[in-house]
Amino acid sequence: MLYVAIVMYNKKLEDIVARYSANQLLEEKSKANAKIVIIDNSERGFASHSDENLANFVSTHGIAYINSGGNIGLSKAYNKALEYALHDSKDPKSDFLMLLDDDTDISYDYMREIYKAHKDPNRDIDGINVITGIIESGGKPMSPVNGFTFIYNEKNCIKKPGVYKDVCCISSGMAVRLDALEKIGGFDESLFLDMIDYTLMYNLSKHDLCTMLVVNARLVQSFSGRQNSDRNAALKRYKIYCKDFMRFCEITGRSKAYGRLHLLKRKVALEIKTK
């Protein structure tokens, strides 16, 4: 079973690009092989509960819909999806949880390749706990990458399909084995929005579970912290990143000086962009 988790935040269903591909997968593979889990992190003032399209989509296709009652953050939302999948799964050692944000522009071809990889009887994926494709942003490869570097260098990006160990990828568009997620205690809820994927890869690696299959499929991802040219909005987003990045440094044993230097460089880049 492939569980497809889509986290929504203050958006209507028709604005969630990923749901079209997810729905197509559901129709082709049946409810016995794929299931969509929607976690609604919309603020209380946002009338997502009155979205008739969402209600019809959930009831018609047997979608699991979880209303968080507010913006609880991405880690907690992912854990709600994981909790549902573990309760529903008949075989956590074989089933995977795929992670999507509401801004992920995912094609059906990409989703189908992830599904095929986790189901392929001709491929030995017993030791593979993460499946992803080639992620691009702004016309450049972004993920997966070798190591845990935070300075973009295209040379660090993995550009060919294959099996890799102890590498990192962004959360959008990746699928993780339920059993592996359970072993590391799920997603770190001390992180609100950022560094969740890096922390996940770090924790998987610590437990010798970070073996990744990169399939021959491409996905386009936007990044809210980099796309916003409005100064006030960008600074607000930066503050969230600061807290999460310093917490990531604490988790991974990086010094506070390292964290502050990284954040200073990011702040300078932000100031230049939003002048």
GROMACS .gro file of C-alpha atoms in nm:
model
  275
    1MET     CA    1   0.000   0.000   0.000
    2LEU     CA    2   0.117   0.350  -0.084
    3TYR     CA    3  -0.028   0.613   0.149
    4VAL     CA    4  -0.020   0.960  -0.007
    5ALA     CA    5  -0.022   1.235   0.257
    6ILE     CA    6  -0.119   1.584   0.140
    7VAL     CA    7  -0.089   1.868   0.391
    8MET     CA    8  -0.322   2.161   0.322
    9TYR     CA    9  -0.289   2.514   0.458
   10ASN     CA   10  -0.552   2.780   0.388
   11LYS     CA   11  -0.627   2.651   0.039
   12LYS     CA   12  -0.930   2.514  -0.139
   13LEU     CA   13  -0.915   2.164  -0.281
   14GLU     CA   14  -0.911   2.284  -0.642
   15ASP     CA   15  -0.590   2.478  -0.566
   16ILE     CA   16  -0.406   2.166  -0.450
   17VAL     CA   17  -0.226   2.056  -0.766
   18ALA     CA   18  -0.109   1.725  -0.616
   19ARG     CA   19  -0.460   1.596  -0.559
   20TYR     CA   20  -0.524   1.549  -0.933
   21SER     CA   21  -0.232   1.308  -0.974
   22ALA     CA   22  -0.314   1.139  -0.643
   23ASN     CA   23  -0.672   1.089  -0.751
   24GLN     CA   24  -0.561   0.943  -1.085
   25LEU     CA   25  -0.336   0.697  -0.901
   26LEU     CA   26  -0.625   0.599  -0.676
   27GLU     CA   27  -0.854   0.536  -0.973
   28GLU     CA   28  -0.594   0.328  -1.155
   29LYS     CA   29  -0.455   0.123  -0.865
   30SER     CA   30  -0.770   0.095  -0.649
   31LYS     CA   31  -0.827   0.166  -0.280
   32ALA     CA   32  -0.664  -0.166  -0.193
   33ASN     CA   33  -0.326  -0.046  -0.319
   34ALA     CA   34  -0.325   0.331  -0.265
   35LYS     CA   35  -0.487   0.566  -0.018
   36ILE     CA   36  -0.492   0.945   0.008
   37VAL     CA   37  -0.460   1.102   0.352
   38ILE     CA   38  -0.540   1.475   0.368
   39ILE     CA   39  -0.422   1.664   0.675
   40ASP     CA   40  -0.587   2.005   0.691
   41ASN     CA   41  -0.368   2.254   0.879
   42SER     CA   42  -0.582   2.552   0.781
   43GLU     CA   43  -0.638   2.821   1.041
   44ARG     CA   44  -0.970   2.821   1.223
   45GLY     CA   45  -1.090   3.129   1.036
   46PHE     CA   46  -1.039   2.960   0.700
   47ALA     CA   47  -1.363   2.801   0.582
   48SER     CA   48  -1.214   2.477   0.445
   49HIS     CA   49  -1.483   2.281   0.628
   50SER     CA   50  -1.744   2.438   0.400
   51ASP     CA   51  -1.557   2.348   0.081
   52GLU     CA   52  -1.813   2.135  -0.105
   53ASN     CA   53  -1.551   2.008  -0.350
   54LEU     CA   54  -1.342   1.879  -0.060
   55ALA     CA   55  -1.641   1.711   0.106
   56ASN     CA   56  -1.740   1.543  -0.221
   57PHE     CA   57  -1.383   1.435  -0.295
   58VAL     CA   58  -1.348   1.277   0.049
   59SER     CA   59  -1.682   1.096   0.044
   60THR     CA   60  -1.665   0.979  -0.318
   61HIS     CA   61  -1.315   0.833  -0.307
   62GLY     CA   62  -1.294   0.717   0.053
   63ILE     CA   63  -1.023   0.969   0.138
   64ALA     CA   64  -0.894   0.988   0.493
   65TYR     CA   65  -0.946   1.350   0.601
   66ILE     CA   66  -0.786   1.479   0.922
   67ASN     CA   67  -0.864   1.832   1.038
   68SER     CA   68  -0.586   1.953   1.267
   69GLY     CA   69  -0.799   2.238   1.401
   70GLY     CA   70  -0.534   2.495   1.315
   71ASN     CA   71  -0.179   2.524   1.191
   72ILE     CA   72   0.000   2.266   1.402
   73GLY     CA   73   0.309   2.265   1.180
   74LEU     CA   74   0.436   2.026   0.918
   75SER     CA   75   0.603   1.770   1.146
   76LYS     CA   76   0.291   1.717   1.355
   77ALA     CA   77   0.080   1.698   1.040
   78TYR     CA   78   0.309   1.431   0.894
   79ASN     CA   79   0.289   1.239   1.221
   80LYS     CA   80  -0.089   1.244   1.204
   81ALA     CA   81  -0.065   1.089   0.858
   82LEU     CA   82   0.188   0.836   0.984
   83GLU     CA   83  -0.031   0.745   1.281
   84TYR     CA   84  -0.325   0.686   1.047
   85ALA     CA   85  -0.114   0.478   0.805
   86LEU     CA   86   0.034   0.260   1.080
   87HIS     CA   87  -0.314   0.195   1.220
   88ASP     CA   88  -0.455   0.114   0.877
   89SER     CA   89  -0.160  -0.080   0.733
   90LYS     CA   90  -0.159  -0.458   0.720
   91ASP     CA   91   0.216  -0.468   0.660
   92PRO     CA   92   0.424  -0.165   0.775
   93LYS     CA   93   0.738  -0.340   0.651
   94SER     CA   94   0.612  -0.324   0.293
   95ASP     CA   95   0.394  -0.011   0.291
   96PHE     CA   96   0.522   0.342   0.228
   97LEU     CA   97   0.408   0.693   0.318
   98MET     CA   98   0.448   0.955   0.044
   99LEU     CA   99   0.472   1.320   0.151
  100LEU     CA  100   0.327   1.611  -0.045
  101ASP     CA  101   0.274   1.978   0.034
  102ASP     CA  102  -0.008   2.187  -0.110
  103ASP     CA  103   0.242   2.367  -0.337
  104THR     CA  104   0.394   2.052  -0.487
  105ASP     CA  105   0.349   2.042  -0.865
  106ILE     CA  106   0.355   1.667  -0.908
  107SER     CA  107   0.278   1.489  -1.234
  108TYR     CA  108   0.099   1.157  -1.253
  109ASP     CA  109   0.407   1.008  -1.422
  110TYR     CA  110   0.614   1.095  -1.115
  111MET     CA  111   0.363   0.947  -0.874
  112ARG     CA  112   0.327   0.634  -1.084
  113GLU     CA  113   0.706   0.580  -1.082
  114ILE     CA  114   0.712   0.604  -0.702
  115TYR     CA  115   0.423   0.357  -0.684
  116LYS     CA  116   0.589   0.116  -0.929
  117ALA     CA  117   0.916   0.127  -0.736
  118HIS     CA  118   0.759   0.036  -0.402
  119LYS     CA  119   0.551  -0.241  -0.564
  120ASP     CA  120   0.791  -0.380  -0.824
  121PRO     CA  121   0.822  -0.760  -0.769
  122ASN     CA  122   1.132  -0.767  -0.990
  123ARG     CA  123   1.325  -0.520  -0.773
  124ASP     CA  124   1.473  -0.605  -0.435
  125ILE     CA  125   1.372  -0.308  -0.219
  126ASP     CA  126   1.397  -0.484   0.118
  127GLY     CA  127   1.687  -0.262   0.224
  128ILE     CA  128   1.550   0.057   0.067
  129ASN     CA  129   1.359   0.283   0.306
  130VAL     CA  130   1.329   0.603   0.100
  131ILE     CA  131   1.210   0.645  -0.260
  132THR     CA  132   1.229   0.977  -0.442
  133GLY     CA  133   1.281   1.128  -0.785
  134ILE     CA  134   1.485   1.419  -0.916
  135ILE     CA  135   1.347   1.740  -0.765
  136GLU     CA  136   1.392   2.070  -0.948
  137SER     CA  137   1.323   2.431  -0.856
  138GLY     CA  138   1.371   2.737  -1.073
  139GLY     CA  139   1.499   2.518  -1.355
  140LYS     CA  140   1.781   2.373  -1.143
  141PRO     CA  141   1.825   2.034  -0.973
  142MET     CA  142   1.773   2.067  -0.597
  143SER     CA  143   1.734   1.718  -0.453
  144PRO     CA  144   1.857   1.459  -0.367
  145VAL     CA  145   2.201   1.579  -0.260
  146ASN     CA  146   2.515   1.413  -0.135
  147GLY     CA  147   2.576   1.501   0.228
  148PHE     CA  148   2.402   1.764   0.439
  149THR     CA  149   2.529   2.085   0.285
  150PHE     CA  150   2.327   2.409   0.306
  151ILE     CA  151   2.511   2.603   0.039
  152TYR     CA  152   2.370   2.526  -0.303
  153ASN     CA  153   2.616   2.367  -0.541
  154GLU     CA  154   2.482   2.181  -0.842
  155LYS     CA  155   2.778   1.943  -0.820
  156ASN     CA  156   2.632   1.803  -0.496
  157CYS     CA  157   2.300   1.718  -0.661
  158ILE     CA  158   2.224   1.360  -0.761
  159LYS     CA  159   2.112   1.361  -1.124
  160LYS     CA  160   2.095   0.992  -1.211
  161PRO     CA  161   1.853   0.719  -1.096
  162GLY     CA  162   2.000   0.453  -0.871
  163VAL     CA  163   2.043   0.339  -0.513
  164TYR     CA  164   2.230   0.571  -0.276
  165LYS     CA  165   2.317   0.548   0.093
  166ASP     CA  166   2.326   0.826   0.353
  167VAL     CA  167   2.221   1.103   0.116
  168CYS     CA  168   1.954   1.365   0.171
  169CYS     CA  169   1.638   1.471  -0.012
  170ILE     CA  170   1.356   1.716   0.047
  171SER     CA  171   1.034   1.577   0.191
  172SER     CA  172   0.801   1.675  -0.093
  173GLY     CA  173   0.757   1.385  -0.330
  174MET     CA  174   0.945   1.125  -0.129
  175ALA     CA  175   0.805   0.802   0.009
  176VAL     CA  176   0.934   0.643   0.330
  177ARG     CA  177   0.879   0.289   0.456
  178LEU     CA  178   0.634   0.289   0.747
  179ASP     CA  179   0.843   0.044   0.946
  180ALA     CA  180   1.150   0.270   0.920
  181LEU     CA  181   0.952   0.575   1.029
  182GLU     CA  182   0.817   0.383   1.326
  183LYS     CA  183   1.167   0.274   1.429
  184ILE     CA  184   1.294   0.633   1.452
  185GLY     CA  185   0.982   0.762   1.627
  186GLY     CA  186   0.835   0.947   1.329
  187PHE     CA  187   0.900   1.312   1.253
  188ASP     CA  188   1.061   1.543   1.509
  189GLU     CA  189   0.778   1.764   1.636
  190SER     CA  190   1.016   2.025   1.778
  191LEU     CA  191   1.049   2.142   1.414
  192PHE     CA  192   0.758   2.347   1.285
  193LEU     CA  193   0.819   2.390   0.913
  194ASP     CA  194   1.184   2.370   0.811
  195MET     CA  195   1.468   2.115   0.833
  196ILE     CA  196   1.217   1.834   0.881
  197ASP     CA  197   1.353   1.642   0.583
  198TYR     CA  198   1.718   1.691   0.681
  199THR     CA  199   1.642   1.579   1.036
  200LEU     CA  200   1.454   1.276   0.907
  201MET     CA  201   1.748   1.173   0.688
  202TYR     CA  202   1.986   1.230   0.979
  203ASN     CA  203   1.779   1.010   1.210
  204LEU     CA  204   1.741   0.738   0.946
  205SER     CA  205   2.116   0.746   0.889
  206LYS     CA  206   2.184   0.716   1.266
  207HIS     CA  207   1.980   0.395   1.264
  208ASP     CA  208   2.143   0.265   0.943
  209LEU     CA  209   1.811   0.303   0.760
  210CYS     CA  210   1.902   0.575   0.510
  211THR     CA  211   1.922   0.377   0.185
  212MET     CA  212   1.746   0.565  -0.095
  213LEU     CA  213   1.616   0.466  -0.435
  214VAL     CA  214   1.611   0.753  -0.686
  215VAL     CA  215   1.369   0.678  -0.968
  216ASN     CA  216   1.374   0.820  -1.319
  217ALA     CA  217   1.108   1.088  -1.263
  218ARG     CA  218   1.115   1.465  -1.214
  219LEU     CA  219   0.917   1.694  -0.988
  220VAL     CA  220   0.898   2.075  -0.969
  221GLN     CA  221   0.886   2.224  -0.619
  222SER     CA  222   0.848   2.583  -0.505
  223PHE     CA  223   0.987   2.702  -0.172
  224SER     CA  224   0.779   2.950   0.026
  225GLY     CA  225   1.082   3.095   0.202
  226ARG     CA  226   1.255   3.179  -0.124
  227GLN     CA  227   0.970   3.279  -0.353
  228ASN     CA  228   0.823   3.563  -0.149
  229SER     CA  229   0.944   3.909  -0.257
  230ASP     CA  230   0.732   4.095   0.002
  231ARG     CA  231   0.973   4.210   0.272
  232ASN     CA  232   0.743   4.172   0.574
  233ALA     CA  233   0.622   3.829   0.466
  234ALA     CA  234   0.977   3.719   0.387
  235LEU     CA  235   1.103   3.831   0.729
  236LYS     CA  236   0.819   3.650   0.904
  237ARG     CA  237   0.904   3.335   0.712
  238TYR     CA  238   1.273   3.384   0.795
  239LYS     CA  239   1.198   3.391   1.169
  240ILE     CA  240   1.034   3.049   1.144
  241TYR     CA  241   1.336   2.919   0.954
  242CYS     CA  242   1.574   3.058   1.219
  243LYS     CA  243   1.408   2.871   1.502
  244ASP     CA  244   1.391   2.544   1.310
  245PHE     CA  245   1.748   2.568   1.181
  246MET     CA  246   1.894   2.632   1.527
  247ARG     CA  247   1.697   2.337   1.660
  248PHE     CA  248   1.834   2.125   1.374
  249CYS     CA  249   2.186   2.229   1.470
  250GLU     CA  250   2.115   2.121   1.827
  251ILE     CA  251   1.982   1.782   1.713
  252THR     CA  252   2.277   1.713   1.484
  253GLY     CA  253   2.550   1.844   1.715
  254ARG     CA  254   2.640   2.152   1.512
  255SER     CA  255   2.762   2.454   1.706
  256LYS     CA  256   2.556   2.766   1.767
  257ALA     CA  257   2.827   2.964   1.588
  258TYR     CA  258   2.779   2.750   1.278
  259GLY     CA  259   2.404   2.804   1.292
  260ARG     CA  260   2.430   3.180   1.339
  261LEU     CA  261   2.675   3.214   1.051
  262HIS     CA  262   2.442   3.022   0.819
  263LEU     CA  263   2.146   3.236   0.925
  264LEU     CA  264   2.344   3.557   0.878
  265LYS     CA  265   2.426   3.459   0.519
  266ARG     CA  266   2.061   3.377   0.457
  267LYS     CA  267   1.952   3.712   0.608
  268VAL     CA  268   2.191   3.904   0.385
  269ALA     CA  269   2.057   3.724   0.076
  270LEU     CA  270   1.701   3.801   0.189
  271GLU     CA  271   1.781   4.172   0.238
  272ILE     CA  272   1.930   4.194  -0.111
  273LYS     CA  273   1.631   4.022  -0.267
  274THR     CA  274   1.364   4.232  -0.091
  275LYS     CA  275   1.525   4.578  -0.126
   0.00000   0.00000   0.00000
